Amino acid sequence: MKSKALILGMALTAAMLAPPPASAAPQEAVAHSPAVVWNTAVVRRPADWYATDQARRLAATVVLHQSAEGGWPKNTDLFAAPRPDADPGLANTIDNGGTTLPLTFLARTITAGDTNSRAAFDRGLDYLLAAQQPNGGWAQFFPLRGGYHDQITFNDDAMVHVLELLRDVGDGTAPYGFVDGARRERARQAVARGVDTILRTQIRNNGVPTGWCAQHDAQTLAPTPARRFEPASLSGQETVGIVRFLMSLPDPSEQVVAAVDGAVVWLEAAALRDTTEVFITDAQGRRDRVLAPRPGARIWARFYDLETGQPIYIGRDAVIRHDLMEIEHERRNGYRYVGVWAETLLDKDYPTWKATRP
């Protein structure tokens, strides 16, 4: 077995020689790609495109995927005709852009004159408003399905995406100017309840606000686990999405400002410094993800121990470890245990936001 030092040396060499991954292409290039496929780029196309016959045909197909409850599925090509054998387990969710991305897309075609999609949009918006739980948060699925799916779901920014959409609806921000006054008011009230939930779920260490867990218990609001490799823990990824949403509020309260400040201090302290993530070819010829030293670099772990604040890694065996290389190859390369999630927030966005505060 190769030593860790040798592995890291190989990692650095591979990182210097390897071409940048395809995902590093600028978003602007994606937004103006001639191909129209169902992904987040569909809401970043030129404004005049949403008035085209192509956009309206695609919007009509998106509407066909809407459920009787008013939601949409995840992990589904909404530009393709619905399949009779579609997995019902994917329906009615806010996970992975389910429901929120279709609504965001339809809002653009409606603003561009697509009257046929208006009723579907209203039903979808009503679905999101009805899905807000008594605790003020949103579960991953609605109607509820049991298990961890019913918890308050910050995971992968699911609840944040709902709140961002409702914030813009309530403010009448483009492209949601067509939404009627009654729904706009309901959206504003839902956002206020959601913000209150965010403030109440922020984890405090000796009274000091820190970050958030990916899931919080629907009854107690305490951190709670999800899948076997997703423990109850402070999250270096989800905390960033929540902070960005709080900073987007036009007139943040003192409590919101304190929550942002506390989370930023925690993120600064939680950074894995002089460390980067690289890909190597391992002894078996497989592509592998490892951590390697890099002066000046910093990354964040997905999970931090609630008691010690130390990064933790956990595979399908549900055993907590403190070294990413001890996680099985499949999980280490199939799940994001580390990332640069907080870098731009800390270096640019938070200082800019802070400078605008009184």
Short mmCIF file of C-alpha atoms in Angstrom, two decimals:
data_model
loop_
_atom_site.label_atom_id
_atom_site.label_comp_id
_atom_site.label_asym_id
_atom_site.label_seq_id
_atom_site.Cartn_x
_atom_site.Cartn_y
_atom_site.Cartn_z
CA MET A 1 0.00 0.00 0.00
CA LYS A 2 1.34 3.45 -0.87
CA SER A 3 2.05 5.81 1.99
CA LYS A 4 -0.06 8.92 2.47
CA ALA A 5 2.96 11.07 1.66
CA LEU A 6 3.40 9.32 -1.67
CA ILE A 7 -0.30 9.62 -2.43
CA LEU A 8 -0.24 13.34 -1.72
CA GLY A 9 2.85 13.76 -3.86
CA MET A 10 1.08 12.01 -6.72
CA ALA A 11 -1.94 14.21 -6.08
CA LEU A 12 0.01 17.42 -6.45
CA THR A 13 1.63 16.22 -9.64
CA ALA A 14 -1.70 15.15 -11.06
CA ALA A 15 -3.28 18.45 -10.10
CA MET A 16 -0.62 20.41 -11.94
CA LEU A 17 -0.81 18.30 -15.08
CA ALA A 18 -4.53 17.59 -15.29
CA PRO A 19 -6.69 19.86 -17.48
CA PRO A 20 -9.47 21.77 -15.69
CA PRO A 21 -12.70 19.78 -15.32
CA ALA A 22 -15.48 20.43 -17.79
CA SER A 23 -17.67 21.76 -15.00
CA ALA A 24 -15.30 24.70 -14.61
CA ALA A 25 -16.59 26.30 -17.84
CA PRO A 26 -17.93 29.80 -17.25
CA GLN A 27 -21.66 29.95 -16.52
CA GLU A 28 -22.05 32.59 -19.17
CA ALA A 29 -21.00 30.09 -21.83
CA VAL A 30 -23.55 27.61 -20.52
CA ALA A 31 -26.28 30.21 -20.51
CA HIS A 32 -25.77 31.00 -24.19
CA SER A 33 -25.30 27.44 -25.38
CA PRO A 34 -27.46 26.68 -28.45
CA ALA A 35 -28.57 23.40 -26.83
CA VAL A 36 -31.69 23.61 -24.68
CA VAL A 37 -31.67 20.91 -22.04
CA TRP A 38 -33.43 20.70 -18.69
CA ASN A 39 -30.99 22.01 -16.09
CA THR A 40 -30.43 25.23 -14.19
CA ALA A 41 -29.24 26.96 -17.37
CA VAL A 42 -32.86 27.15 -18.60
CA VAL A 43 -33.42 30.16 -16.34
CA ARG A 44 -30.29 31.98 -17.56
CA ARG A 45 -31.08 32.26 -21.25
CA PRO A 46 -31.48 35.62 -23.05
CA ALA A 47 -34.76 37.30 -22.11
CA ASP A 48 -36.13 37.34 -25.66
CA TRP A 49 -35.76 33.56 -25.96
CA TYR A 50 -38.63 32.98 -23.51
CA ALA A 51 -41.04 34.55 -25.99
CA THR A 52 -40.14 32.08 -28.77
CA ASP A 53 -42.32 29.23 -29.97
CA GLN A 54 -39.63 26.82 -28.80
CA ALA A 55 -39.77 28.13 -25.24
CA ARG A 56 -43.56 27.91 -25.14
CA ARG A 57 -43.55 24.35 -26.46
CA LEU A 58 -41.05 23.38 -23.80
CA ALA A 59 -43.10 25.15 -21.13
CA ALA A 60 -46.14 23.13 -22.19
CA THR A 61 -44.13 19.94 -21.69
CA VAL A 62 -42.97 21.09 -18.26
CA VAL A 63 -46.62 21.61 -17.28
CA LEU A 64 -47.41 18.00 -18.26
CA HIS A 65 -45.09 16.82 -15.47
CA GLN A 66 -46.97 18.73 -12.76
CA SER A 67 -48.64 16.45 -10.22
CA ALA A 68 -52.23 16.55 -9.03
CA GLU A 69 -50.94 18.16 -5.82
CA GLY A 70 -49.23 20.92 -7.81
CA GLY A 71 -45.57 19.91 -7.42
CA TRP A 72 -42.94 18.60 -9.81
CA PRO A 73 -40.48 15.69 -9.58
CA LYS A 74 -36.70 15.76 -9.24
CA ASN A 75 -34.07 14.06 -11.37
CA THR A 76 -36.42 14.15 -14.37
CA ASP A 77 -36.04 15.64 -17.84
CA LEU A 78 -39.02 18.01 -17.86
CA PHE A 79 -38.43 18.85 -21.51
CA ALA A 80 -39.22 15.25 -22.47
CA ALA A 81 -42.75 13.88 -22.50
CA PRO A 82 -43.77 12.24 -19.21
CA ARG A 83 -43.09 8.50 -19.10
CA PRO A 84 -45.87 6.12 -18.07
CA ASP A 85 -43.35 4.22 -15.97
CA ALA A 86 -41.99 7.32 -14.18
CA ASP A 87 -40.86 6.69 -10.62
CA PRO A 88 -43.58 8.07 -8.30
CA GLY A 89 -40.95 8.34 -5.59
CA LEU A 90 -39.45 11.34 -7.38
CA ALA A 91 -42.64 13.42 -7.39
CA ASN A 92 -43.74 16.36 -5.25
CA THR A 93 -40.38 17.50 -3.95
CA ILE A 94 -38.19 20.56 -3.46
CA ASP A 95 -35.04 18.41 -3.58
CA ASN A 96 -32.58 18.87 -6.46
CA GLY A 97 -34.57 21.73 -7.96
CA GLY A 98 -37.86 19.86 -7.95
CA THR A 99 -40.82 22.32 -8.14
CA THR A 100 -38.72 25.47 -7.65
CA LEU A 101 -36.84 25.25 -10.95
CA PRO A 102 -40.01 24.54 -13.01
CA LEU A 103 -41.74 27.52 -11.40
CA THR A 104 -38.74 29.77 -12.03
CA PHE A 105 -38.69 28.71 -15.68
CA LEU A 106 -42.45 29.10 -16.20
CA ALA A 107 -42.37 32.56 -14.64
CA ARG A 108 -40.05 33.65 -17.44
CA THR A 109 -42.23 32.32 -20.23
CA ILE A 110 -45.34 33.80 -18.61
CA THR A 111 -43.69 37.21 -18.33
CA ALA A 112 -42.83 36.87 -22.03
CA GLY A 113 -46.51 36.33 -22.91
CA ASP A 114 -47.14 32.62 -22.30
CA THR A 115 -50.67 32.78 -20.86
CA ASN A 116 -51.16 29.02 -21.15
CA SER A 117 -48.75 28.34 -18.29
CA ARG A 118 -50.27 30.75 -15.79
CA ALA A 119 -52.69 28.30 -14.16
CA ALA A 120 -49.92 25.74 -13.67
CA PHE A 121 -47.70 28.36 -12.08
CA ASP A 122 -50.42 29.44 -9.66
CA ARG A 123 -51.05 25.82 -8.67
CA GLY A 124 -47.34 25.27 -8.14
CA LEU A 125 -47.01 28.38 -6.02
CA ASP A 126 -50.02 27.33 -3.96
CA TYR A 127 -48.34 23.93 -3.51
CA LEU A 128 -45.19 25.53 -2.07
CA LEU A 129 -47.23 27.69 0.28
CA ALA A 130 -49.25 24.70 1.45
CA ALA A 131 -46.06 22.65 1.93
CA GLN A 132 -44.72 24.98 4.63
CA GLN A 133 -44.87 23.06 7.89
CA PRO A 134 -46.14 24.37 11.26
CA ASN A 135 -42.48 24.71 12.28
CA GLY A 136 -42.01 27.27 9.50
CA GLY A 137 -39.75 25.04 7.42
CA TRP A 138 -40.13 22.81 4.40
CA ALA A 139 -39.69 19.06 4.25
CA GLN A 140 -38.06 17.38 1.28
CA PHE A 141 -41.40 15.98 0.04
CA PHE A 142 -45.01 17.09 0.38
CA PRO A 143 -47.33 15.36 1.10
CA LEU A 144 -45.10 14.00 3.85
CA ARG A 145 -43.63 10.51 3.41
CA GLY A 146 -42.08 9.70 6.77
CA GLY A 147 -38.50 9.23 7.92
CA TYR A 148 -35.82 11.84 7.41
CA HIS A 149 -37.73 13.18 4.40
CA ASP A 150 -40.11 14.92 6.81
CA GLN A 151 -37.44 16.96 8.58
CA ILE A 152 -36.64 20.61 7.91
CA THR A 153 -34.47 20.25 4.82
CA PHE A 154 -31.61 22.68 4.29
CA ASN A 155 -29.72 19.91 2.47
CA ASP A 156 -28.52 20.99 -0.98
CA ASP A 157 -30.20 24.38 -0.39
CA ALA A 158 -33.68 22.87 -0.84
CA MET A 159 -35.45 25.16 1.63
CA VAL A 160 -33.30 28.12 0.59
CA HIS A 161 -34.44 27.72 -3.02
CA VAL A 162 -38.07 27.86 -1.85
CA LEU A 163 -37.44 30.96 0.22
CA GLU A 164 -35.58 32.69 -2.61
CA LEU A 165 -38.50 32.12 -4.96
CA LEU A 166 -41.10 33.25 -2.40
CA ARG A 167 -38.98 36.29 -1.50
CA ASP A 168 -38.99 37.41 -5.13
CA VAL A 169 -42.68 36.65 -5.52
CA GLY A 170 -43.50 38.66 -2.42
CA ASP A 171 -41.37 41.59 -3.59
CA GLY A 172 -42.84 41.47 -7.10
CA THR A 173 -39.32 41.14 -8.47
CA ALA A 174 -39.00 40.22 -12.15
CA PRO A 175 -40.09 37.83 -13.52
CA TYR A 176 -42.84 37.51 -10.87
CA GLY A 177 -44.62 40.81 -11.43
CA PHE A 178 -47.69 39.00 -12.78
CA VAL A 179 -48.44 37.23 -9.48
CA ASP A 180 -51.66 38.49 -7.87
CA GLY A 181 -51.64 40.52 -4.67
CA ALA A 182 -53.13 37.83 -2.45
CA ARG A 183 -50.47 35.29 -3.34
CA ARG A 184 -47.74 37.89 -2.99
CA GLU A 185 -48.89 38.61 0.56
CA ARG A 186 -49.00 34.90 1.41
CA ALA A 187 -45.47 34.59 0.04
CA ARG A 188 -44.24 37.46 2.23
CA GLN A 189 -45.76 35.85 5.30
CA ALA A 190 -44.24 32.47 4.42
CA VAL A 191 -40.79 34.05 4.06
CA ALA A 192 -41.12 35.74 7.46
CA ARG A 193 -41.96 32.39 9.07
CA GLY A 194 -39.10 30.73 7.20
CA VAL A 195 -36.59 33.33 8.38
CA ASP A 196 -37.77 32.82 11.95
CA THR A 197 -37.17 29.08 11.55
CA ILE A 198 -33.68 29.72 10.23
CA LEU A 199 -32.88 31.87 13.25
CA ARG A 200 -34.25 29.27 15.67
CA THR A 201 -32.32 26.40 14.08
CA GLN A 202 -28.93 28.09 14.07
CA ILE A 203 -26.63 26.02 16.26
CA ARG A 204 -25.11 27.84 19.21
CA ASN A 205 -21.92 26.89 20.98
CA ASN A 206 -21.91 28.31 24.52
CA GLY A 207 -24.42 30.88 23.34
CA VAL A 208 -22.39 31.87 20.27
CA PRO A 209 -24.19 31.42 16.90
CA THR A 210 -22.38 29.16 14.45
CA GLY A 211 -23.82 27.27 11.46
CA TRP A 212 -26.67 24.97 10.55
CA CYS A 213 -27.20 21.28 10.03
CA ALA A 214 -28.36 19.92 6.68
CA GLN A 215 -31.54 18.67 8.40
CA HIS A 216 -33.28 19.76 11.58
CA ASP A 217 -35.93 17.84 13.48
CA ALA A 218 -39.44 18.91 12.55
CA GLN A 219 -40.55 18.96 16.20
CA THR A 220 -37.53 19.92 18.29
CA LEU A 221 -35.55 21.82 15.60
CA ALA A 222 -32.42 19.97 16.76
CA PRO A 223 -29.81 18.71 14.26
CA THR A 224 -30.83 15.34 12.88
CA PRO A 225 -29.27 12.80 10.48
CA ALA A 226 -30.54 11.79 7.05
CA ARG A 227 -28.96 8.97 5.07
CA ARG A 228 -26.38 6.68 6.70
CA PHE A 229 -23.53 8.87 5.43
CA GLU A 230 -25.22 12.16 6.41
CA PRO A 231 -24.85 12.56 10.19
CA ALA A 232 -26.29 15.24 12.41
CA SER A 233 -23.53 17.83 12.20
CA LEU A 234 -22.63 21.40 11.39
CA SER A 235 -22.60 21.79 7.62
CA GLY A 236 -19.90 23.66 5.76
CA GLN A 237 -22.00 23.68 2.60
CA GLU A 238 -25.57 24.32 3.70
CA THR A 239 -24.50 27.10 6.08
CA VAL A 240 -23.18 29.08 3.12
CA GLY A 241 -26.49 28.90 1.25
CA ILE A 242 -28.43 30.01 4.31
CA VAL A 243 -26.07 32.93 4.94
CA ARG A 244 -26.38 34.08 1.34
CA PHE A 245 -30.17 34.04 1.62
CA LEU A 246 -30.13 36.02 4.85
CA MET A 247 -27.83 38.60 3.28
CA SER A 248 -30.31 38.97 0.40
CA LEU A 249 -33.07 40.25 2.69
CA PRO A 250 -33.66 43.95 1.96
CA ASP A 251 -34.05 45.15 5.57
CA PRO A 252 -32.47 42.55 7.85
CA SER A 253 -33.30 42.65 11.54
CA GLU A 254 -30.64 42.80 14.23
CA GLN A 255 -31.21 39.08 14.77
CA VAL A 256 -30.56 38.33 11.11
CA VAL A 257 -27.39 40.41 11.08
CA ALA A 258 -26.16 38.64 14.22
CA ALA A 259 -26.91 35.26 12.64
CA VAL A 260 -24.90 36.16 9.54
CA ASP A 261 -22.00 37.55 11.54
CA GLY A 262 -21.87 34.49 13.77
CA ALA A 263 -21.98 32.06 10.87
CA VAL A 264 -19.20 33.92 9.06
CA VAL A 265 -16.96 33.81 12.13
CA TRP A 266 -17.60 30.07 12.37
CA LEU A 267 -16.89 29.50 8.68
CA GLU A 268 -13.60 31.38 8.97
CA ALA A 269 -12.56 29.21 11.90
CA ALA A 270 -13.78 25.98 10.27
CA ALA A 271 -11.68 26.34 7.10
CA LEU A 272 -9.17 23.60 6.33
CA ARG A 273 -6.22 25.83 5.58
CA ASP A 274 -3.31 25.19 3.23
CA THR A 275 -5.34 22.28 1.85
CA THR A 276 -6.90 21.57 -1.52
CA GLU A 277 -8.85 18.81 -3.22
CA VAL A 278 -7.25 17.08 -6.21
CA PHE A 279 -7.80 14.00 -8.36
CA ILE A 280 -5.23 11.30 -8.90
CA THR A 281 -5.06 7.87 -10.51
CA ASP A 282 -4.77 5.28 -7.75
CA ALA A 283 -2.86 1.99 -7.74
CA GLN A 284 -5.83 0.24 -9.35
CA GLY A 285 -6.02 2.72 -12.22
CA ARG A 286 -9.13 4.45 -10.84
CA ARG A 287 -9.72 8.17 -10.63
CA ASP A 288 -9.60 9.13 -6.98
CA ARG A 289 -10.34 12.24 -4.93
CA VAL A 290 -7.80 13.14 -2.23
CA LEU A 291 -6.78 16.07 -0.06
CA ALA A 292 -3.32 17.54 -0.62
CA PRO A 293 -1.31 20.42 0.84
CA ARG A 294 -1.35 23.73 -1.00
CA PRO A 295 -0.05 26.88 0.69
CA GLY A 296 -2.69 29.61 0.91
CA ALA A 297 -5.58 27.40 -0.20
CA ARG A 298 -8.56 26.61 1.99
CA ILE A 299 -11.56 24.36 1.72
CA TRP A 300 -14.43 23.37 3.98
CA ALA A 301 -15.73 20.01 5.11
CA ARG A 302 -19.35 19.08 4.52
CA PHE A 303 -19.69 17.78 8.09
CA TYR A 304 -18.29 19.09 11.39
CA ASP A 305 -18.70 17.40 14.75
CA LEU A 306 -21.28 19.21 16.86
CA GLU A 307 -19.21 18.88 20.02
CA THR A 308 -15.60 19.27 18.90
CA GLY A 309 -16.07 21.29 15.71
CA GLN A 310 -13.65 18.99 13.90
CA PRO A 311 -14.26 17.80 10.30
CA ILE A 312 -15.78 14.34 10.13
CA TYR A 313 -16.23 11.91 7.25
CA ILE A 314 -18.69 9.05 7.16
CA GLY A 315 -19.29 6.34 4.55
CA ARG A 316 -22.09 3.88 3.96
CA ASP A 317 -21.05 1.96 7.06
CA ALA A 318 -22.13 4.99 9.15
CA VAL A 319 -18.82 4.99 11.04
CA ILE A 320 -17.47 8.47 11.74
CA ARG A 321 -13.86 8.98 10.71
CA HIS A 322 -11.47 11.92 10.70
CA ASP A 323 -9.55 11.16 7.51
CA LEU A 324 -11.18 11.36 4.09
CA MET A 325 -8.89 8.60 2.81
CA GLU A 326 -10.54 6.18 5.24
CA ILE A 327 -13.87 6.52 3.40
CA GLU A 328 -14.56 3.88 0.77
CA HIS A 329 -13.66 4.81 -2.81
CA GLU A 330 -17.28 4.79 -4.00
CA ARG A 331 -18.45 7.35 -1.43
CA ARG A 332 -15.27 9.40 -1.50
CA ASN A 333 -15.79 9.97 -5.21
CA GLY A 334 -19.59 9.91 -5.30
CA TYR A 335 -20.30 12.48 -2.59
CA ARG A 336 -18.96 15.95 -1.87
CA TYR A 337 -17.27 15.73 1.52
CA VAL A 338 -15.25 18.91 0.95
CA GLY A 339 -15.56 22.01 -1.21
CA VAL A 340 -14.69 25.70 -1.61
CA TRP A 341 -18.25 26.65 -0.74
CA ALA A 342 -17.45 29.57 1.57
CA GLU A 343 -14.52 31.09 -0.31
CA THR A 344 -16.29 33.77 -2.35
CA LEU A 345 -18.71 34.47 0.48
CA LEU A 346 -15.90 35.24 2.91
CA ASP A 347 -13.51 36.96 0.52
CA LYS A 348 -15.97 39.16 -1.35
CA ASP A 349 -19.70 38.92 -0.70
CA TYR A 350 -19.81 39.22 3.08
CA PRO A 351 -17.36 42.19 3.23
CA THR A 352 -19.42 43.96 0.55
CA TRP A 353 -22.66 43.27 2.43
CA LYS A 354 -21.15 44.33 5.74
CA ALA A 355 -20.00 47.62 4.26
CA THR A 356 -23.60 48.49 3.40
CA ARG A 357 -24.83 47.97 6.97
CA PRO A 358 -25.39 51.04 9.14
#
